[in-house]
């Protein structure tokens, strides 16, 4: 069975870092991901994906990322449900993050399609305690270059559905 989600998008608000009663770090954030097509009116639409990260990844996301940050997320989709205060049943869908990478440009928080030198930070907890950066060159002909034909995602508070 395969359950993988890979997302590239911008945070819609600052991440919410919390700690459980057993002192485990957990962070919640929402990523706005552009769809690969435009509407008949020529507008880009985005999906707003809820994400959760745990432990060192959560602490790093909470410390280094903010609203508008361009991120790459790799994880699995998890669904659930709960009973609301009014007695109705609510359903949830979120990505449980295994890896979160900071993809913003060194010189700009909104990279353009001709800007290919990106700062990549690995927030998986796999590196040293304070070593979260490594430079990586992306080319337009790379198999996975999210910026080769991308348009910038602009998220305003009015766009967010919650």
JSON list of C-alpha atoms in Angstrom, two decimals:
[
{"chain": "A", "resi": 1, "resn": "UNK", "atom": "CA", "xyz": [0.00, 0.00, 0.00]},
{"chain": "A", "resi": 2, "resn": "UNK", "atom": "CA", "xyz": [1.20, 3.49, -0.81]},
{"chain": "A", "resi": 3, "resn": "UNK", "atom": "CA", "xyz": [0.15, 6.64, 0.99]},
{"chain": "A", "resi": 4, "resn": "UNK", "atom": "CA", "xyz": [2.45, 9.55, 0.02]},
{"chain": "A", "resi": 5, "resn": "UNK", "atom": "CA", "xyz": [1.81, 13.24, -0.40]},
{"chain": "A", "resi": 6, "resn": "UNK", "atom": "CA", "xyz": [4.37, 15.66, -1.83]},
{"chain": "A", "resi": 7, "resn": "UNK", "atom": "CA", "xyz": [3.46, 19.36, -1.77]},
{"chain": "A", "resi": 8, "resn": "UNK", "atom": "CA", "xyz": [5.16, 22.62, -2.73]},
{"chain": "A", "resi": 9, "resn": "UNK", "atom": "CA", "xyz": [3.41, 25.80, -1.66]},
{"chain": "A", "resi": 10, "resn": "UNK", "atom": "CA", "xyz": [3.33, 28.75, 0.71]},
{"chain": "A", "resi": 11, "resn": "UNK", "atom": "CA", "xyz": [2.25, 28.86, 4.35]},
{"chain": "A", "resi": 12, "resn": "UNK", "atom": "CA", "xyz": [-1.08, 30.66, 4.79]},
{"chain": "A", "resi": 13, "resn": "UNK", "atom": "CA", "xyz": [-0.25, 31.82, 8.34]},
{"chain": "A", "resi": 14, "resn": "UNK", "atom": "CA", "xyz": [2.45, 31.40, 10.95]},
{"chain": "A", "resi": 15, "resn": "UNK", "atom": "CA", "xyz": [2.86, 27.78, 12.16]},
{"chain": "A", "resi": 16, "resn": "UNK", "atom": "CA", "xyz": [1.27, 26.94, 15.52]},
{"chain": "A", "resi": 17, "resn": "UNK", "atom": "CA", "xyz": [3.85, 25.16, 17.70]},
{"chain": "A", "resi": 18, "resn": "UNK", "atom": "CA", "xyz": [2.53, 23.37, 20.80]},
{"chain": "A", "resi": 19, "resn": "UNK", "atom": "CA", "xyz": [3.74, 20.72, 23.21]},
{"chain": "A", "resi": 20, "resn": "UNK", "atom": "CA", "xyz": [1.82, 17.66, 24.38]},
{"chain": "A", "resi": 21, "resn": "UNK", "atom": "CA", "xyz": [1.51, 16.74, 28.06]},
{"chain": "A", "resi": 22, "resn": "UNK", "atom": "CA", "xyz": [4.44, 14.35, 27.53]},
{"chain": "A", "resi": 23, "resn": "UNK", "atom": "CA", "xyz": [6.48, 17.30, 26.15]},
{"chain": "A", "resi": 24, "resn": "UNK", "atom": "CA", "xyz": [6.44, 16.23, 22.47]},
{"chain": "A", "resi": 25, "resn": "UNK", "atom": "CA", "xyz": [6.57, 19.15, 20.03]},
{"chain": "A", "resi": 26, "resn": "UNK", "atom": "CA", "xyz": [3.79, 19.31, 17.45]},
{"chain": "A", "resi": 27, "resn": "UNK", "atom": "CA", "xyz": [3.20, 22.01, 14.85]},
{"chain": "A", "resi": 28, "resn": "UNK", "atom": "CA", "xyz": [0.18, 22.66, 12.65]},
{"chain": "A", "resi": 29, "resn": "UNK", "atom": "CA", "xyz": [0.28, 24.72, 9.47]},
{"chain": "A", "resi": 30, "resn": "UNK", "atom": "CA", "xyz": [-1.60, 25.13, 6.20]},
{"chain": "A", "resi": 31, "resn": "UNK", "atom": "CA", "xyz": [0.06, 25.10, 2.78]},
{"chain": "A", "resi": 32, "resn": "UNK", "atom": "CA", "xyz": [-1.54, 26.86, -0.21]},
{"chain": "A", "resi": 33, "resn": "UNK", "atom": "CA", "xyz": [-0.75, 24.84, -3.35]},
{"chain": "A", "resi": 34, "resn": "UNK", "atom": "CA", "xyz": [-1.55, 26.22, -6.80]},
{"chain": "A", "resi": 35, "resn": "UNK", "atom": "CA", "xyz": [-3.54, 23.98, -9.11]},
{"chain": "A", "resi": 36, "resn": "UNK", "atom": "CA", "xyz": [-1.93, 23.18, -12.49]},
{"chain": "A", "resi": 37, "resn": "UNK", "atom": "CA", "xyz": [-4.66, 24.93, -14.49]},
{"chain": "A", "resi": 38, "resn": "UNK", "atom": "CA", "xyz": [-6.53, 28.21, -14.60]},
{"chain": "A", "resi": 39, "resn": "UNK", "atom": "CA", "xyz": [-10.25, 28.85, -14.54]},
{"chain": "A", "resi": 40, "resn": "UNK", "atom": "CA", "xyz": [-12.15, 29.99, -17.65]},
{"chain": "A", "resi": 41, "resn": "UNK", "atom": "CA", "xyz": [-11.65, 33.54, -16.35]},
{"chain": "A", "resi": 42, "resn": "UNK", "atom": "CA", "xyz": [-7.86, 32.98, -16.38]},
{"chain": "A", "resi": 43, "resn": "UNK", "atom": "CA", "xyz": [-7.46, 32.88, -12.58]},
{"chain": "A", "resi": 44, "resn": "UNK", "atom": "CA", "xyz": [-5.21, 30.50, -10.69]},
{"chain": "A", "resi": 45, "resn": "UNK", "atom": "CA", "xyz": [-6.86, 28.53, -7.93]},
{"chain": "A", "resi": 46, "resn": "UNK", "atom": "CA", "xyz": [-5.17, 26.97, -4.92]},
{"chain": "A", "resi": 47, "resn": "UNK", "atom": "CA", "xyz": [-5.88, 24.15, -2.53]},
{"chain": "A", "resi": 48, "resn": "UNK", "atom": "CA", "xyz": [-5.31, 24.72, 1.19]},
{"chain": "A", "resi": 49, "resn": "UNK", "atom": "CA", "xyz": [-3.76, 21.62, 2.74]},
{"chain": "A", "resi": 50, "resn": "UNK", "atom": "CA", "xyz": [-3.57, 21.11, 6.52]},
{"chain": "A", "resi": 51, "resn": "UNK", "atom": "CA", "xyz": [-0.23, 19.71, 7.71]},
{"chain": "A", "resi": 52, "resn": "UNK", "atom": "CA", "xyz": [1.12, 18.42, 11.04]},
{"chain": "A", "resi": 53, "resn": "UNK", "atom": "CA", "xyz": [4.74, 17.74, 12.01]},
{"chain": "A", "resi": 54, "resn": "UNK", "atom": "CA", "xyz": [6.15, 16.25, 15.20]},
{"chain": "A", "resi": 55, "resn": "UNK", "atom": "CA", "xyz": [9.28, 16.39, 17.38]},
{"chain": "A", "resi": 56, "resn": "UNK", "atom": "CA", "xyz": [12.43, 18.10, 15.98]},
{"chain": "A", "resi": 57, "resn": "UNK", "atom": "CA", "xyz": [10.75, 18.75, 12.64]},
{"chain": "A", "resi": 58, "resn": "UNK", "atom": "CA", "xyz": [7.95, 20.58, 14.50]},
{"chain": "A", "resi": 59, "resn": "UNK", "atom": "CA", "xyz": [10.40, 22.68, 16.50]},
{"chain": "A", "resi": 60, "resn": "UNK", "atom": "CA", "xyz": [12.33, 23.67, 13.37]},
{"chain": "A", "resi": 61, "resn": "UNK", "atom": "CA", "xyz": [9.19, 24.57, 11.42]},
{"chain": "A", "resi": 62, "resn": "UNK", "atom": "CA", "xyz": [7.90, 26.63, 14.35]},
{"chain": "A", "resi": 63, "resn": "UNK", "atom": "CA", "xyz": [11.24, 28.43, 14.72]},
{"chain": "A", "resi": 64, "resn": "UNK", "atom": "CA", "xyz": [12.24, 29.12, 11.10]},
{"chain": "A", "resi": 65, "resn": "UNK", "atom": "CA", "xyz": [9.02, 29.36, 9.04]},
{"chain": "A", "resi": 66, "resn": "UNK", "atom": "CA", "xyz": [6.37, 32.06, 8.88]},
{"chain": "A", "resi": 67, "resn": "UNK", "atom": "CA", "xyz": [3.34, 33.10, 6.84]},
{"chain": "A", "resi": 68, "resn": "UNK", "atom": "CA", "xyz": [4.29, 33.22, 3.15]},
{"chain": "A", "resi": 69, "resn": "UNK", "atom": "CA", "xyz": [7.29, 30.88, 3.43]},
{"chain": "A", "resi": 70, "resn": "UNK", "atom": "CA", "xyz": [7.73, 28.60, 0.42]},
{"chain": "A", "resi": 71, "resn": "UNK", "atom": "CA", "xyz": [7.93, 25.00, 1.63]},
{"chain": "A", "resi": 72, "resn": "UNK", "atom": "CA", "xyz": [8.23, 21.49, 0.30]},
{"chain": "A", "resi": 73, "resn": "UNK", "atom": "CA", "xyz": [6.38, 18.85, 2.31]},
{"chain": "A", "resi": 74, "resn": "UNK", "atom": "CA", "xyz": [6.67, 15.07, 2.08]},
{"chain": "A", "resi": 75, "resn": "UNK", "atom": "CA", "xyz": [4.37, 12.96, 4.20]},
{"chain": "A", "resi": 76, "resn": "UNK", "atom": "CA", "xyz": [1.30, 10.76, 4.38]},
{"chain": "A", "resi": 77, "resn": "UNK", "atom": "CA", "xyz": [-2.39, 11.60, 4.32]},
{"chain": "A", "resi": 78, "resn": "UNK", "atom": "CA", "xyz": [-4.32, 10.85, 7.48]},
{"chain": "A", "resi": 79, "resn": "UNK", "atom": "CA", "xyz": [-8.07, 11.12, 7.94]},
{"chain": "A", "resi": 80, "resn": "UNK", "atom": "CA", "xyz": [-10.07, 11.23, 11.13]},
{"chain": "A", "resi": 81, "resn": "UNK", "atom": "CA", "xyz": [-13.30, 12.39, 12.70]},
{"chain": "A", "resi": 82, "resn": "UNK", "atom": "CA", "xyz": [-14.57, 13.87, 15.93]},
{"chain": "A", "resi": 83, "resn": "UNK", "atom": "CA", "xyz": [-17.84, 14.98, 17.48]},
{"chain": "A", "resi": 84, "resn": "UNK", "atom": "CA", "xyz": [-18.28, 18.76, 17.60]},
{"chain": "A", "resi": 85, "resn": "UNK", "atom": "CA", "xyz": [-19.82, 20.58, 20.57]},
{"chain": "A", "resi": 86, "resn": "UNK", "atom": "CA", "xyz": [-23.14, 20.78, 18.72]},
{"chain": "A", "resi": 87, "resn": "UNK", "atom": "CA", "xyz": [-23.17, 16.98, 18.39]},
{"chain": "A", "resi": 88, "resn": "UNK", "atom": "CA", "xyz": [-22.41, 16.86, 14.67]},
{"chain": "A", "resi": 89, "resn": "UNK", "atom": "CA", "xyz": [-19.68, 14.63, 13.30]},
{"chain": "A", "resi": 90, "resn": "UNK", "atom": "CA", "xyz": [-16.73, 16.46, 11.72]},
{"chain": "A", "resi": 91, "resn": "UNK", "atom": "CA", "xyz": [-14.19, 14.89, 9.38]},
{"chain": "A", "resi": 92, "resn": "UNK", "atom": "CA", "xyz": [-10.52, 15.84, 9.09]},
{"chain": "A", "resi": 93, "resn": "UNK", "atom": "CA", "xyz": [-7.86, 15.27, 6.43]},
{"chain": "A", "resi": 94, "resn": "UNK", "atom": "CA", "xyz": [-4.25, 16.30, 6.97]},
{"chain": "A", "resi": 95, "resn": "UNK", "atom": "CA", "xyz": [-0.73, 15.51, 5.83]},
{"chain": "A", "resi": 96, "resn": "UNK", "atom": "CA", "xyz": [1.47, 14.05, 8.56]},
{"chain": "A", "resi": 97, "resn": "UNK", "atom": "CA", "xyz": [4.90, 15.39, 7.57]},
{"chain": "A", "resi": 98, "resn": "UNK", "atom": "CA", "xyz": [7.97, 13.19, 7.38]},
{"chain": "A", "resi": 99, "resn": "UNK", "atom": "CA", "xyz": [10.08, 15.93, 5.74]},
{"chain": "A", "resi": 100, "resn": "UNK", "atom": "CA", "xyz": [9.63, 19.68, 5.51]},
{"chain": "A", "resi": 101, "resn": "UNK", "atom": "CA", "xyz": [12.00, 21.82, 3.44]},
{"chain": "A", "resi": 102, "resn": "UNK", "atom": "CA", "xyz": [12.31, 25.58, 3.34]},
{"chain": "A", "resi": 103, "resn": "UNK", "atom": "CA", "xyz": [12.49, 26.55, -0.36]},
{"chain": "A", "resi": 104, "resn": "UNK", "atom": "CA", "xyz": [12.62, 30.35, -0.31]},
{"chain": "A", "resi": 105, "resn": "UNK", "atom": "CA", "xyz": [15.32, 32.18, -2.20]},
{"chain": "A", "resi": 106, "resn": "UNK", "atom": "CA", "xyz": [18.19, 33.63, -0.20]},
{"chain": "A", "resi": 107, "resn": "UNK", "atom": "CA", "xyz": [17.46, 37.13, -1.51]},
{"chain": "A", "resi": 108, "resn": "UNK", "atom": "CA", "xyz": [13.68, 37.07, -1.78]},
{"chain": "A", "resi": 109, "resn": "UNK", "atom": "CA", "xyz": [10.66, 35.48, -0.14]},
{"chain": "A", "resi": 110, "resn": "UNK", "atom": "CA", "xyz": [8.83, 35.34, -3.49]},
{"chain": "A", "resi": 111, "resn": "UNK", "atom": "CA", "xyz": [11.09, 33.72, -6.10]},
{"chain": "A", "resi": 112, "resn": "UNK", "atom": "CA", "xyz": [10.54, 34.39, -9.76]},
{"chain": "A", "resi": 113, "resn": "UNK", "atom": "CA", "xyz": [10.74, 31.73, -12.45]},
{"chain": "A", "resi": 114, "resn": "UNK", "atom": "CA", "xyz": [14.15, 32.94, -13.63]},
{"chain": "A", "resi": 115, "resn": "UNK", "atom": "CA", "xyz": [15.71, 32.72, -10.18]},
{"chain": "A", "resi": 116, "resn": "UNK", "atom": "CA", "xyz": [17.28, 29.27, -9.74]},
{"chain": "A", "resi": 117, "resn": "UNK", "atom": "CA", "xyz": [19.64, 29.50, -6.76]},
{"chain": "A", "resi": 118, "resn": "UNK", "atom": "CA", "xyz": [17.55, 28.49, -3.75]},
{"chain": "A", "resi": 119, "resn": "UNK", "atom": "CA", "xyz": [18.27, 28.03, -0.07]},
{"chain": "A", "resi": 120, "resn": "UNK", "atom": "CA", "xyz": [17.07, 24.59, 0.96]},
{"chain": "A", "resi": 121, "resn": "UNK", "atom": "CA", "xyz": [16.71, 23.77, 4.63]},
{"chain": "A", "resi": 122, "resn": "UNK", "atom": "CA", "xyz": [15.98, 20.21, 5.73]},
{"chain": "A", "resi": 123, "resn": "UNK", "atom": "CA", "xyz": [13.72, 20.17, 8.78]},
{"chain": "A", "resi": 124, "resn": "UNK", "atom": "CA", "xyz": [13.63, 16.40, 9.19]},
{"chain": "A", "resi": 125, "resn": "UNK", "atom": "CA", "xyz": [15.93, 16.27, 12.19]},
{"chain": "A", "resi": 126, "resn": "UNK", "atom": "CA", "xyz": [18.44, 14.30, 10.08]},
{"chain": "A", "resi": 127, "resn": "UNK", "atom": "CA", "xyz": [21.18, 16.93, 10.27]},
{"chain": "A", "resi": 128, "resn": "UNK", "atom": "CA", "xyz": [23.11, 18.39, 13.15]},
{"chain": "A", "resi": 129, "resn": "UNK", "atom": "CA", "xyz": [21.28, 20.37, 15.80]},
{"chain": "A", "resi": 130, "resn": "UNK", "atom": "CA", "xyz": [22.03, 23.79, 14.32]},
{"chain": "A", "resi": 131, "resn": "UNK", "atom": "CA", "xyz": [22.91, 22.81, 10.73]},
{"chain": "A", "resi": 132, "resn": "UNK", "atom": "CA", "xyz": [19.73, 23.22, 8.70]},
{"chain": "A", "resi": 133, "resn": "UNK", "atom": "CA", "xyz": [21.07, 24.70, 5.47]},
{"chain": "A", "resi": 134, "resn": "UNK", "atom": "CA", "xyz": [22.58, 23.32, 2.30]},
{"chain": "A", "resi": 135, "resn": "UNK", "atom": "CA", "xyz": [22.72, 25.02, -1.06]},
{"chain": "A", "resi": 136, "resn": "UNK", "atom": "CA", "xyz": [21.18, 23.27, -4.01]},
{"chain": "A", "resi": 137, "resn": "UNK", "atom": "CA", "xyz": [21.07, 24.40, -7.65]},
{"chain": "A", "resi": 138, "resn": "UNK", "atom": "CA", "xyz": [17.78, 23.84, -9.51]},
{"chain": "A", "resi": 139, "resn": "UNK", "atom": "CA", "xyz": [17.73, 23.94, -13.30]},
{"chain": "A", "resi": 140, "resn": "UNK", "atom": "CA", "xyz": [14.73, 24.41, -15.59]},
{"chain": "A", "resi": 141, "resn": "UNK", "atom": "CA", "xyz": [15.32, 20.97, -17.11]},
{"chain": "A", "resi": 142, "resn": "UNK", "atom": "CA", "xyz": [15.45, 19.11, -13.75]},
{"chain": "A", "resi": 143, "resn": "UNK", "atom": "CA", "xyz": [12.87, 16.34, -13.42]},
{"chain": "A", "resi": 144, "resn": "UNK", "atom": "CA", "xyz": [11.39, 17.99, -10.33]},
{"chain": "A", "resi": 145, "resn": "UNK", "atom": "CA", "xyz": [11.83, 21.72, -10.38]},
{"chain": "A", "resi": 146, "resn": "UNK", "atom": "CA", "xyz": [8.70, 23.29, -8.90]},
{"chain": "A", "resi": 147, "resn": "UNK", "atom": "CA", "xyz": [9.78, 26.72, -10.16]},
{"chain": "A", "resi": 148, "resn": "UNK", "atom": "CA", "xyz": [10.48, 26.01, -13.84]},
{"chain": "A", "resi": 149, "resn": "UNK", "atom": "CA", "xyz": [6.94, 26.90, -14.98]},
{"chain": "A", "resi": 150, "resn": "UNK", "atom": "CA", "xyz": [5.47, 28.09, -11.70]},
{"chain": "A", "resi": 151, "resn": "UNK", "atom": "CA", "xyz": [3.69, 31.31, -10.95]},
{"chain": "A", "resi": 152, "resn": "UNK", "atom": "CA", "xyz": [3.99, 32.80, -7.50]},
{"chain": "A", "resi": 153, "resn": "UNK", "atom": "CA", "xyz": [1.27, 32.00, -5.01]},
{"chain": "A", "resi": 154, "resn": "UNK", "atom": "CA", "xyz": [-0.04, 35.14, -3.35]},
{"chain": "A", "resi": 155, "resn": "UNK", "atom": "CA", "xyz": [-2.07, 34.41, -0.24]},
{"chain": "A", "resi": 156, "resn": "UNK", "atom": "CA", "xyz": [-4.12, 37.19, 1.33]},
{"chain": "A", "resi": 157, "resn": "UNK", "atom": "CA", "xyz": [-6.08, 36.83, 4.55]},
{"chain": "A", "resi": 158, "resn": "UNK", "atom": "CA", "xyz": [-9.29, 37.22, 2.48]},
{"chain": "A", "resi": 159, "resn": "UNK", "atom": "CA", "xyz": [-8.36, 34.13, 0.39]},
{"chain": "A", "resi": 160, "resn": "UNK", "atom": "CA", "xyz": [-8.16, 31.75, 3.32]},
{"chain": "A", "resi": 161, "resn": "UNK", "atom": "CA", "xyz": [-11.41, 29.79, 3.77]},
{"chain": "A", "resi": 162, "resn": "UNK", "atom": "CA", "xyz": [-11.23, 29.70, 7.59]}
]
